[in-house]
mmCIF file with all atom_site columns, C-alpha atoms in Angstrom:
data_model
loop_
_atom_site.group_PDB
_atom_site.id
_atom_site.type_symbol
_atom_site.label_atom_id
_atom_site.label_alt_id
_atom_site.label_comp_id
_atom_site.label_asym_id
_atom_site.label_entity_id
_atom_site.label_seq_id
_atom_site.pdbx_PDB_ins_code
_atom_site.Cartn_x
_atom_site.Cartn_y
_atom_site.Cartn_z
_atom_site.occupancy
_atom_site.B_iso_or_equiv
_atom_site.pdbx_formal_charge
_atom_site.auth_seq_id
_atom_site.auth_comp_id
_atom_site.auth_asym_id
_atom_site.auth_atom_id
_atom_site.pdbx_PDB_model_num
ATOM 1   C CA . THR A 1 1   ? 23.041 26.275  -125.157 1.00 82.00 ? 1   THR A CA 1
ATOM 2   C CA . LEU A 1 2   ? 26.008 23.967  -125.217 1.00 81.00 ? 2   LEU A CA 1
ATOM 3   C CA . GLN A 1 3   ? 25.467 22.992  -121.559 1.00 81.00 ? 3   GLN A CA 1
ATOM 4   C CA . GLU A 1 4   ? 21.847 22.012  -122.260 1.00 77.00 ? 4   GLU A CA 1
ATOM 5   C CA . SER A 1 5   ? 23.020 19.831  -125.146 1.00 78.00 ? 5   SER A CA 1
ATOM 6   C CA . ILE A 1 6   ? 25.638 18.186  -122.937 1.00 80.00 ? 6   ILE A CA 1
ATOM 7   C CA . ASP A 1 7   ? 23.035 17.578  -120.212 1.00 72.00 ? 7   ASP A CA 1
ATOM 8   C CA . ALA A 1 8   ? 20.625 16.052  -122.750 1.00 76.00 ? 8   ALA A CA 1
ATOM 9   C CA . ILE A 1 9   ? 23.363 13.721  -124.018 1.00 76.00 ? 9   ILE A CA 1
ATOM 10  C CA . LYS A 1 10  ? 24.224 12.710  -120.425 1.00 76.00 ? 10  LYS A CA 1
ATOM 11  C CA . ASP A 1 11  ? 20.553 11.951  -119.698 1.00 72.00 ? 11  ASP A CA 1
ATOM 12  C CA . GLU A 1 12  ? 20.181 9.908   -122.870 1.00 70.00 ? 12  GLU A CA 1
ATOM 13  C CA . THR A 1 13  ? 23.413 8.021   -122.086 1.00 72.00 ? 13  THR A CA 1
ATOM 14  C CA . ALA A 1 14  ? 22.060 7.153   -118.628 1.00 71.00 ? 14  ALA A CA 1
ATOM 15  C CA . ASN A 1 15  ? 18.798 5.951   -120.214 1.00 66.00 ? 15  ASN A CA 1
ATOM 16  C CA . MET A 1 16  ? 20.697 3.771   -122.703 1.00 66.00 ? 16  MET A CA 1
ATOM 17  C CA . LYS A 1 17  ? 22.860 2.334   -119.903 1.00 69.00 ? 17  LYS A CA 1
ATOM 18  C CA . GLU A 1 18  ? 19.708 1.459   -117.931 1.00 69.00 ? 18  GLU A CA 1
ATOM 19  C CA . LEU A 1 19  ? 18.147 -0.179  -120.988 1.00 61.00 ? 19  LEU A CA 1
ATOM 20  C CA . VAL A 1 20  ? 21.263 -2.284  -121.674 1.00 62.00 ? 20  VAL A CA 1
ATOM 21  C CA . GLU A 1 21  ? 21.440 -3.366  -118.006 1.00 68.00 ? 21  GLU A CA 1
ATOM 22  C CA . GLN A 1 22  ? 17.766 -4.359  -118.042 1.00 61.00 ? 22  GLN A CA 1
ATOM 23  C CA . LEU A 1 23  ? 18.140 -6.286  -121.304 1.00 63.00 ? 23  LEU A CA 1
ATOM 24  C CA . LEU A 1 24  ? 21.212 -8.102  -119.946 1.00 62.00 ? 24  LEU A CA 1
ATOM 25  C CA . PHE A 1 25  ? 19.301 -8.973  -116.768 1.00 63.00 ? 25  PHE A CA 1
ATOM 26  C CA . LEU A 1 26  ? 16.430 -10.487 -118.758 1.00 64.00 ? 26  LEU A CA 1
ATOM 27  C CA . ALA A 1 27  ? 18.811 -12.277 -121.154 1.00 61.00 ? 27  ALA A CA 1
ATOM 28  C CA . ARG A 1 28  ? 20.613 -13.915 -118.214 1.00 63.00 ? 28  ARG A CA 1
ATOM 29  C CA . GLY A 1 29  ? 17.242 -14.876 -116.792 1.00 61.00 ? 29  GLY A CA 1
ATOM 30  C CA . ASP A 1 30  ? 16.073 -16.346 -120.094 1.00 65.00 ? 30  ASP A CA 1
ATOM 31  C CA . ASN A 1 31  ? 19.312 -18.336 -120.437 1.00 68.00 ? 31  ASN A CA 1
ATOM 32  C CA . ASN A 1 32  ? 19.098 -19.570 -116.837 1.00 70.00 ? 32  ASN A CA 1
ATOM 33  C CA . THR A 1 33  ? 22.610 -18.231 -116.251 1.00 66.00 ? 33  THR A CA 1
ATOM 34  C CA . MET A 1 34  ? 21.645 -16.060 -113.295 1.00 69.00 ? 34  MET A CA 1
ATOM 35  C CA . VAL A 1 35  ? 22.520 -17.557 -109.924 1.00 74.00 ? 35  VAL A CA 1
ATOM 36  C CA . LEU A 1 36  ? 20.199 -16.732 -107.043 1.00 79.00 ? 36  LEU A CA 1
ATOM 37  C CA . ASN A 1 37  ? 21.920 -16.108 -103.713 1.00 84.00 ? 37  ASN A CA 1
ATOM 38  C CA . MET A 1 38  ? 19.260 -17.498 -101.407 1.00 89.00 ? 38  MET A CA 1
ATOM 39  C CA . GLU A 1 39  ? 19.138 -16.511 -97.747  1.00 91.00 ? 39  GLU A CA 1
ATOM 40  C CA . CYS A 1 40  ? 16.508 -16.350 -95.041  1.00 94.00 ? 40  CYS A CA 1
ATOM 41  C CA . PHE A 1 41  ? 15.618 -12.780 -94.022  1.00 94.00 ? 41  PHE A CA 1
ATOM 42  C CA . ASP A 1 42  ? 12.810 -10.633 -92.666  1.00 95.00 ? 42  ASP A CA 1
ATOM 43  C CA . LEU A 1 43  ? 11.001 -9.027  -95.599  1.00 95.00 ? 43  LEU A CA 1
ATOM 44  C CA . SER A 1 44  ? 9.699  -6.185  -93.410  1.00 96.00 ? 44  SER A CA 1
ATOM 45  C CA . SER A 1 45  ? 13.292 -5.164  -92.548  1.00 95.00 ? 45  SER A CA 1
ATOM 46  C CA . LEU A 1 46  ? 14.130 -4.981  -96.250  1.00 94.00 ? 46  LEU A CA 1
ATOM 47  C CA . ALA A 1 47  ? 10.979 -2.946  -96.940  1.00 95.00 ? 47  ALA A CA 1
ATOM 48  C CA . GLU A 1 48  ? 11.860 -0.541  -94.094  1.00 94.00 ? 48  GLU A CA 1
ATOM 49  C CA . GLU A 1 49  ? 15.336 -0.111  -95.603  1.00 93.00 ? 49  GLU A CA 1
ATOM 50  C CA . VAL A 1 50  ? 13.895 0.708   -99.049  1.00 92.00 ? 50  VAL A CA 1
ATOM 51  C CA . LEU A 1 51  ? 11.392 3.114   -97.471  1.00 93.00 ? 51  LEU A CA 1
ATOM 52  C CA . ARG A 1 52  ? 14.189 4.951   -95.596  1.00 91.00 ? 52  ARG A CA 1
ATOM 53  C CA . GLU A 1 53  ? 16.311 5.214   -98.750  1.00 90.00 ? 53  GLU A CA 1
ATOM 54  C CA . THR A 1 54  ? 13.312 6.443   -100.744 1.00 90.00 ? 54  THR A CA 1
ATOM 55  C CA . GLN A 1 55  ? 12.375 9.117   -98.208  1.00 90.00 ? 55  GLN A CA 1
ATOM 56  C CA . MET A 1 56  ? 15.948 10.450  -98.365  1.00 88.00 ? 56  MET A CA 1
ATOM 57  C CA . ILE A 1 57  ? 15.762 11.033  -102.125 1.00 87.00 ? 57  ILE A CA 1
ATOM 58  C CA . ASP A 1 58  ? 12.057 11.870  -102.549 1.00 87.00 ? 58  ASP A CA 1
ATOM 59  C CA . SER A 1 59  ? 10.477 14.477  -100.304 1.00 88.00 ? 59  SER A CA 1
ATOM 60  C CA . GLY A 1 60  ? 7.693  15.180  -102.792 1.00 88.00 ? 60  GLY A CA 1
ATOM 61  C CA . HIS A 1 61  ? 5.339  12.404  -101.674 1.00 92.00 ? 61  HIS A CA 1
ATOM 62  C CA . GLU A 1 62  ? 3.707  11.430  -98.399  1.00 91.00 ? 62  GLU A CA 1
ATOM 63  C CA . TYR A 1 63  ? 4.926  7.976   -97.335  1.00 94.00 ? 63  TYR A CA 1
ATOM 64  C CA . HIS A 1 64  ? 3.070  5.548   -95.104  1.00 94.00 ? 64  HIS A CA 1
ATOM 65  C CA . SER A 1 65  ? 3.994  2.032   -94.090  1.00 94.00 ? 65  SER A CA 1
ATOM 66  C CA . ASN A 1 66  ? 2.570  -1.000  -92.350  1.00 94.00 ? 66  ASN A CA 1
ATOM 67  C CA . PHE A 1 67  ? 5.044  -3.812  -91.759  1.00 94.00 ? 67  PHE A CA 1
ATOM 68  C CA . THR A 1 68  ? 4.442  -7.267  -90.307  1.00 93.00 ? 68  THR A CA 1
ATOM 69  C CA . SER A 1 69  ? 7.545  -9.348  -89.695  1.00 94.00 ? 69  SER A CA 1
ATOM 70  C CA . VAL A 1 70  ? 7.680  -12.285 -92.118  1.00 94.00 ? 70  VAL A CA 1
ATOM 71  C CA . PHE A 1 71  ? 10.686 -14.367 -93.106  1.00 95.00 ? 71  PHE A CA 1
ATOM 72  C CA . ILE A 1 72  ? 11.279 -15.469 -96.666  1.00 95.00 ? 72  ILE A CA 1
ATOM 73  C CA . ASN A 1 73  ? 13.997 -17.561 -98.293  1.00 93.00 ? 73  ASN A CA 1
ATOM 74  C CA . ALA A 1 74  ? 15.065 -15.504 -101.296 1.00 92.00 ? 74  ALA A CA 1
ATOM 75  C CA . ASP A 1 75  ? 17.783 -13.552 -103.067 1.00 89.00 ? 75  ASP A CA 1
ATOM 76  C CA . LYS A 1 76  ? 17.727 -10.366 -100.984 1.00 91.00 ? 76  LYS A CA 1
ATOM 77  C CA . ASN A 1 77  ? 19.224 -8.141  -103.683 1.00 88.00 ? 77  ASN A CA 1
ATOM 78  C CA . LEU A 1 78  ? 16.714 -9.311  -106.284 1.00 89.00 ? 78  LEU A CA 1
ATOM 79  C CA . ILE A 1 79  ? 13.736 -8.852  -103.953 1.00 92.00 ? 79  ILE A CA 1
ATOM 80  C CA . LYS A 1 80  ? 15.051 -5.369  -103.142 1.00 91.00 ? 80  LYS A CA 1
ATOM 81  C CA . GLN A 1 81  ? 15.338 -4.664  -106.887 1.00 88.00 ? 81  GLN A CA 1
ATOM 82  C CA . SER A 1 82  ? 11.699 -5.722  -107.371 1.00 90.00 ? 82  SER A CA 1
ATOM 83  C CA . LEU A 1 83  ? 10.500 -3.489  -104.543 1.00 93.00 ? 83  LEU A CA 1
ATOM 84  C CA . ARG A 1 84  ? 12.593 -0.606  -105.856 1.00 90.00 ? 84  ARG A CA 1
ATOM 85  C CA . ILE A 1 85  ? 10.934 -1.012  -109.299 1.00 88.00 ? 85  ILE A CA 1
ATOM 86  C CA . LEU A 1 86  ? 7.460  -0.828  -107.729 1.00 91.00 ? 86  LEU A CA 1
ATOM 87  C CA . VAL A 1 87  ? 8.375  2.204   -105.601 1.00 91.00 ? 87  VAL A CA 1
ATOM 88  C CA . ASP A 1 88  ? 10.049 4.000   -108.527 1.00 88.00 ? 88  ASP A CA 1
ATOM 89  C CA . ASN A 1 89  ? 6.917  3.465   -110.639 1.00 88.00 ? 89  ASN A CA 1
ATOM 90  C CA . ALA A 1 90  ? 4.733  4.783   -107.818 1.00 91.00 ? 90  ALA A CA 1
ATOM 91  C CA . ILE A 1 91  ? 6.912  7.908   -107.576 1.00 91.00 ? 91  ILE A CA 1
ATOM 92  C CA . LYS A 1 92  ? 6.901  8.371   -111.345 1.00 89.00 ? 92  LYS A CA 1
ATOM 93  C CA . TYR A 1 93  ? 3.126  8.134   -111.746 1.00 88.00 ? 93  TYR A CA 1
ATOM 94  C CA . THR A 1 94  ? 1.949  9.793   -108.511 1.00 89.00 ? 94  THR A CA 1
ATOM 95  C CA . PRO A 1 95  ? 1.562  13.582  -108.380 1.00 89.00 ? 95  PRO A CA 1
ATOM 96  C CA . ALA A 1 96  ? 3.613  15.438  -105.758 1.00 91.00 ? 96  ALA A CA 1
ATOM 97  C CA . GLY A 1 97  ? 1.963  15.641  -102.362 1.00 90.00 ? 97  GLY A CA 1
ATOM 98  C CA . LYS A 1 98  ? 0.001  12.425  -102.836 1.00 92.00 ? 98  LYS A CA 1
ATOM 99  C CA . ARG A 1 99  ? 0.403  9.288   -100.733 1.00 92.00 ? 99  ARG A CA 1
ATOM 100 C CA . ILE A 1 100 ? 2.505  6.177   -101.395 1.00 93.00 ? 100 ILE A CA 1
ATOM 101 C CA . ASN A 1 101 ? 2.060  3.253   -99.014  1.00 94.00 ? 101 ASN A CA 1
ATOM 102 C CA . ILE A 1 102 ? 4.419  0.293   -98.600  1.00 95.00 ? 102 ILE A CA 1
ATOM 103 C CA . SER A 1 103 ? 3.228  -2.709  -96.625  1.00 96.00 ? 103 SER A CA 1
ATOM 104 C CA . VAL A 1 104 ? 4.336  -6.221  -95.731  1.00 96.00 ? 104 VAL A CA 1
ATOM 105 C CA . MET A 1 105 ? 1.746  -8.738  -94.570  1.00 96.00 ? 105 MET A CA 1
ATOM 106 C CA . VAL A 1 106 ? 1.481  -12.485 -94.258  1.00 93.00 ? 106 VAL A CA 1
ATOM 107 C CA . SER A 1 107 ? -1.488 -14.465 -95.544  1.00 90.00 ? 107 SER A CA 1
ATOM 108 C CA . ASP A 1 108 ? -1.593 -18.243 -95.243  1.00 88.00 ? 108 ASP A CA 1
ATOM 109 C CA . SER A 1 109 ? 1.982  -19.247 -96.105  1.00 91.00 ? 109 SER A CA 1
ATOM 110 C CA . TYR A 1 110 ? 2.673  -16.268 -98.360  1.00 94.00 ? 110 TYR A CA 1
ATOM 111 C CA . ALA A 1 111 ? 4.395  -12.960 -97.779  1.00 95.00 ? 111 ALA A CA 1
ATOM 112 C CA . ARG A 1 112 ? 2.592  -10.029 -99.429  1.00 96.00 ? 112 ARG A CA 1
ATOM 113 C CA . LEU A 1 113 ? 4.744  -7.005  -100.276 1.00 95.00 ? 113 LEU A CA 1
ATOM 114 C CA . THR A 1 114 ? 2.505  -4.186  -101.510 1.00 96.00 ? 114 THR A CA 1
ATOM 115 C CA . VAL A 1 115 ? 3.129  -0.736  -102.963 1.00 94.00 ? 115 VAL A CA 1
ATOM 116 C CA . LYS A 1 116 ? -0.049 1.335   -103.194 1.00 94.00 ? 116 LYS A CA 1
ATOM 117 C CA . ASP A 1 117 ? -0.205 4.843   -104.616 1.00 91.00 ? 117 ASP A CA 1
ATOM 118 C CA . GLU A 1 118 ? -2.654 7.665   -105.275 1.00 90.00 ? 118 GLU A CA 1
ATOM 119 C CA . GLY A 1 119 ? -1.327 8.115   -108.791 1.00 85.00 ? 119 GLY A CA 1
ATOM 120 C CA . ILE A 1 120 ? -2.798 8.327   -112.267 1.00 86.00 ? 120 ILE A CA 1
ATOM 121 C CA . GLY A 1 121 ? -3.742 4.643   -112.334 1.00 82.00 ? 121 GLY A CA 1
ATOM 122 C CA . ILE A 1 122 ? -3.751 2.237   -115.257 1.00 78.00 ? 122 ILE A CA 1
ATOM 123 C CA . ALA A 1 123 ? -6.546 1.865   -117.800 1.00 81.00 ? 123 ALA A CA 1
ATOM 124 C CA . PRO A 1 124 ? -8.450 -1.430  -117.279 1.00 78.00 ? 124 PRO A CA 1
ATOM 125 C CA . GLU A 1 125 ? -7.522 -2.711  -120.751 1.00 79.00 ? 125 GLU A CA 1
ATOM 126 C CA . SER A 1 126 ? -3.809 -2.148  -120.007 1.00 75.00 ? 126 SER A CA 1
ATOM 127 C CA . VAL A 1 127 ? -3.636 -3.904  -116.622 1.00 73.00 ? 127 VAL A CA 1
ATOM 128 C CA . PRO A 1 128 ? -3.210 -7.445  -118.078 1.00 69.00 ? 128 PRO A CA 1
ATOM 129 C CA . MET A 1 129 ? -0.278 -6.267  -120.231 1.00 69.00 ? 129 MET A CA 1
ATOM 130 C CA . VAL A 1 130 ? 1.762  -4.067  -117.867 1.00 73.00 ? 130 VAL A CA 1
ATOM 131 C CA . LEU A 1 131 ? 3.921  -7.039  -116.834 1.00 66.00 ? 131 LEU A CA 1
ATOM 132 C CA . ASP A 1 132 ? 4.854  -7.735  -120.483 1.00 68.00 ? 132 ASP A CA 1
ATOM 133 C CA . ARG A 1 133 ? 8.257  -6.669  -121.760 1.00 64.00 ? 133 ARG A CA 1
ATOM 134 C CA . PHE A 1 134 ? 8.386  -3.215  -123.375 1.00 65.00 ? 134 PHE A CA 1
ATOM 135 C CA . TYR A 1 135 ? 4.682  -2.603  -122.739 1.00 61.00 ? 135 TYR A CA 1
ATOM 136 C CA . ARG A 1 136 ? 3.881  1.018   -121.917 1.00 65.00 ? 136 ARG A CA 1
ATOM 137 C CA . ALA A 1 137 ? 0.342  1.736   -120.729 1.00 64.00 ? 137 ALA A CA 1
ATOM 138 C CA . ASP A 1 138 ? 0.209  5.150   -122.389 1.00 62.00 ? 138 ASP A CA 1
ATOM 139 C CA . GLU A 1 139 ? 2.864  6.108   -124.923 1.00 50.00 ? 139 GLU A CA 1
ATOM 140 C CA . SER A 1 140 ? 2.356  9.862   -124.473 1.00 41.00 ? 140 SER A CA 1
ATOM 141 C CA . ARG A 1 141 ? 2.799  9.608   -120.684 1.00 47.00 ? 141 ARG A CA 1
ATOM 142 C CA . ALA A 1 142 ? 5.584  7.074   -121.165 1.00 48.00 ? 142 ALA A CA 1
ATOM 143 C CA . ARG A 1 143 ? 7.656  9.539   -123.152 1.00 46.00 ? 143 ARG A CA 1
ATOM 144 C CA . ALA A 1 144 ? 7.160  12.215  -120.504 1.00 50.00 ? 144 ALA A CA 1
ATOM 145 C CA . THR A 1 145 ? 8.241  9.962   -117.622 1.00 54.00 ? 145 THR A CA 1
ATOM 146 C CA . GLY A 1 146 ? 11.024 8.090   -119.396 1.00 59.00 ? 146 GLY A CA 1
ATOM 147 C CA . GLY A 1 147 ? 11.666 4.413   -118.756 1.00 62.00 ? 147 GLY A CA 1
ATOM 148 C CA . THR A 1 148 ? 11.875 1.366   -120.953 1.00 62.00 ? 148 THR A CA 1
ATOM 149 C CA . GLY A 1 149 ? 8.762  -0.670  -120.253 1.00 68.00 ? 149 GLY A CA 1
ATOM 150 C CA . LEU A 1 150 ? 10.972 -3.376  -118.738 1.00 74.00 ? 150 LEU A CA 1
ATOM 151 C CA . GLY A 1 151 ? 10.783 -2.639  -115.003 1.00 79.00 ? 151 GLY A CA 1
ATOM 152 C CA . LEU A 1 152 ? 7.612  -4.539  -114.173 1.00 84.00 ? 152 LEU A CA 1
ATOM 153 C CA . SER A 1 153 ? 8.613  -7.457  -116.412 1.00 83.00 ? 153 SER A CA 1
ATOM 154 C CA . ILE A 1 154 ? 11.864 -7.700  -114.418 1.00 84.00 ? 154 ILE A CA 1
ATOM 155 C CA . ALA A 1 155 ? 9.897  -7.618  -111.143 1.00 90.00 ? 155 ALA A CA 1
ATOM 156 C CA . LYS A 1 156 ? 7.647  -10.359 -112.545 1.00 90.00 ? 156 LYS A CA 1
ATOM 157 C CA . TRP A 1 157 ? 10.630 -12.515 -113.547 1.00 86.00 ? 157 TRP A CA 1
ATOM 158 C CA . ILE A 1 158 ? 12.220 -12.125 -110.092 1.00 87.00 ? 158 ILE A CA 1
ATOM 159 C CA . THR A 1 159 ? 8.942  -12.909 -108.324 1.00 92.00 ? 159 THR A CA 1
ATOM 160 C CA . GLU A 1 160 ? 8.240  -15.995 -110.440 1.00 90.00 ? 160 GLU A CA 1
ATOM 161 C CA . ARG A 1 161 ? 11.814 -17.247 -109.906 1.00 87.00 ? 161 ARG A CA 1
ATOM 162 C CA . HIS A 1 162 ? 10.985 -17.198 -106.184 1.00 89.00 ? 162 HIS A CA 1
ATOM 163 C CA . GLY A 1 163 ? 7.809  -19.259 -106.664 1.00 92.00 ? 163 GLY A CA 1
ATOM 164 C CA . GLY A 1 164 ? 5.476  -16.280 -106.475 1.00 94.00 ? 164 GLY A CA 1
ATOM 165 C CA . HIS A 1 165 ? 3.293  -14.014 -108.571 1.00 94.00 ? 165 HIS A CA 1
ATOM 166 C CA . ILE A 1 166 ? 2.297  -10.353 -108.879 1.00 92.00 ? 166 ILE A CA 1
ATOM 167 C CA . GLU A 1 167 ? -1.207 -8.985  -108.305 1.00 92.00 ? 167 GLU A CA 1
ATOM 168 C CA . ILE A 1 168 ? -2.284 -5.629  -109.768 1.00 87.00 ? 168 ILE A CA 1
ATOM 169 C CA . LEU A 1 169 ? -5.343 -3.592  -108.888 1.00 87.00 ? 169 LEU A CA 1
ATOM 170 C CA . SER A 1 170 ? -5.669 -0.165  -110.499 1.00 85.00 ? 170 SER A CA 1
ATOM 171 C CA . ARG A 1 171 ? -8.268 2.497   -111.173 1.00 87.00 ? 171 ARG A CA 1
ATOM 172 C CA . GLU A 1 172 ? -7.604 5.492   -113.369 1.00 86.00 ? 172 GLU A CA 1
ATOM 173 C CA . ASP A 1 173 ? -7.195 8.771   -111.460 1.00 84.00 ? 173 ASP A CA 1
ATOM 174 C CA . ILE A 1 174 ? -7.462 6.900   -108.130 1.00 86.00 ? 174 ILE A CA 1
ATOM 175 C CA . GLY A 1 175 ? -4.265 4.867   -107.968 1.00 89.00 ? 175 GLY A CA 1
ATOM 176 C CA . THR A 1 176 ? -2.572 1.518   -108.274 1.00 89.00 ? 176 THR A CA 1
ATOM 177 C CA . ARG A 1 177 ? -1.825 -1.308  -105.863 1.00 93.00 ? 177 ARG A CA 1
ATOM 178 C CA . ILE A 1 178 ? 0.817  -3.839  -106.890 1.00 92.00 ? 178 ILE A CA 1
ATOM 179 C CA . THR A 1 179 ? 1.559  -6.806  -104.637 1.00 95.00 ? 179 THR A CA 1
ATOM 180 C CA . ILE A 1 180 ? 4.461  -9.229  -104.844 1.00 94.00 ? 180 ILE A CA 1
ATOM 181 C CA . VAL A 1 181 ? 3.282  -12.546 -103.372 1.00 95.00 ? 181 VAL A CA 1
ATOM 182 C CA . ILE A 1 182 ? 6.006  -15.044 -102.443 1.00 95.00 ? 182 ILE A CA 1
ATOM 183 C CA . PRO A 1 183 ? 6.131  -18.106 -100.192 1.00 92.00 ? 183 PRO A CA 1
ATOM 184 C CA . THR A 1 184 ? 7.263  -17.587 -96.615  1.00 92.00 ? 184 THR A CA 1
ATOM 185 C CA . ALA A 1 185 ? 10.350 -19.421 -95.383  1.00 85.00 ? 185 ALA A CA 1
ATOM 186 C CA . LEU A 1 186 ? 9.669  -22.925 -94.155  1.00 73.00 ? 186 LEU A CA 1
ATOM 187 C CA . GLU A 1 187 ? 9.948  -23.044 -90.384  1.00 59.00 ? 187 GLU A CA 1
ATOM 188 C CA . GLU A 1 188 ? 12.871 -25.075 -89.125  1.00 45.00 ? 188 GLU A CA 1
#
């Protein structure tokens, strides 16, 4: 029908807009023209905020959390964007009714922000590449779930700009655990 065609065009327009925004983000990052607005904040408070927002829009998964208060000196909006990317991926690749866990811990002088799911997992040979731009672990699944293959590379860029790194542990049909590791704020 005409309405279905209009809806398909709207969806594709939204996908193109997302792609352009992601490409612009990475281009600004590559050109070092992006300014970070650094502030000291409690990472667990930010994670709680993202969890609340997520639960409002996604009732299809079982959410669990474990938050330890830890302060970081970072661009709050960018860290939130990274967490949102991890949570959105967990939602996308986790069957309804399964569990998604968000946790914040501190280890040595690093904050560890983890999203763990009971989703489809990532094939072992794909794990080293999932942080690469445009990489899609499984093209057939990628088409079904949409996306650009840029989300995790954006999260990686943000994390590295904050002096951190990303750790990935995944097993097919069991789930994935992705952790953003960034330095804690220096105590005054």
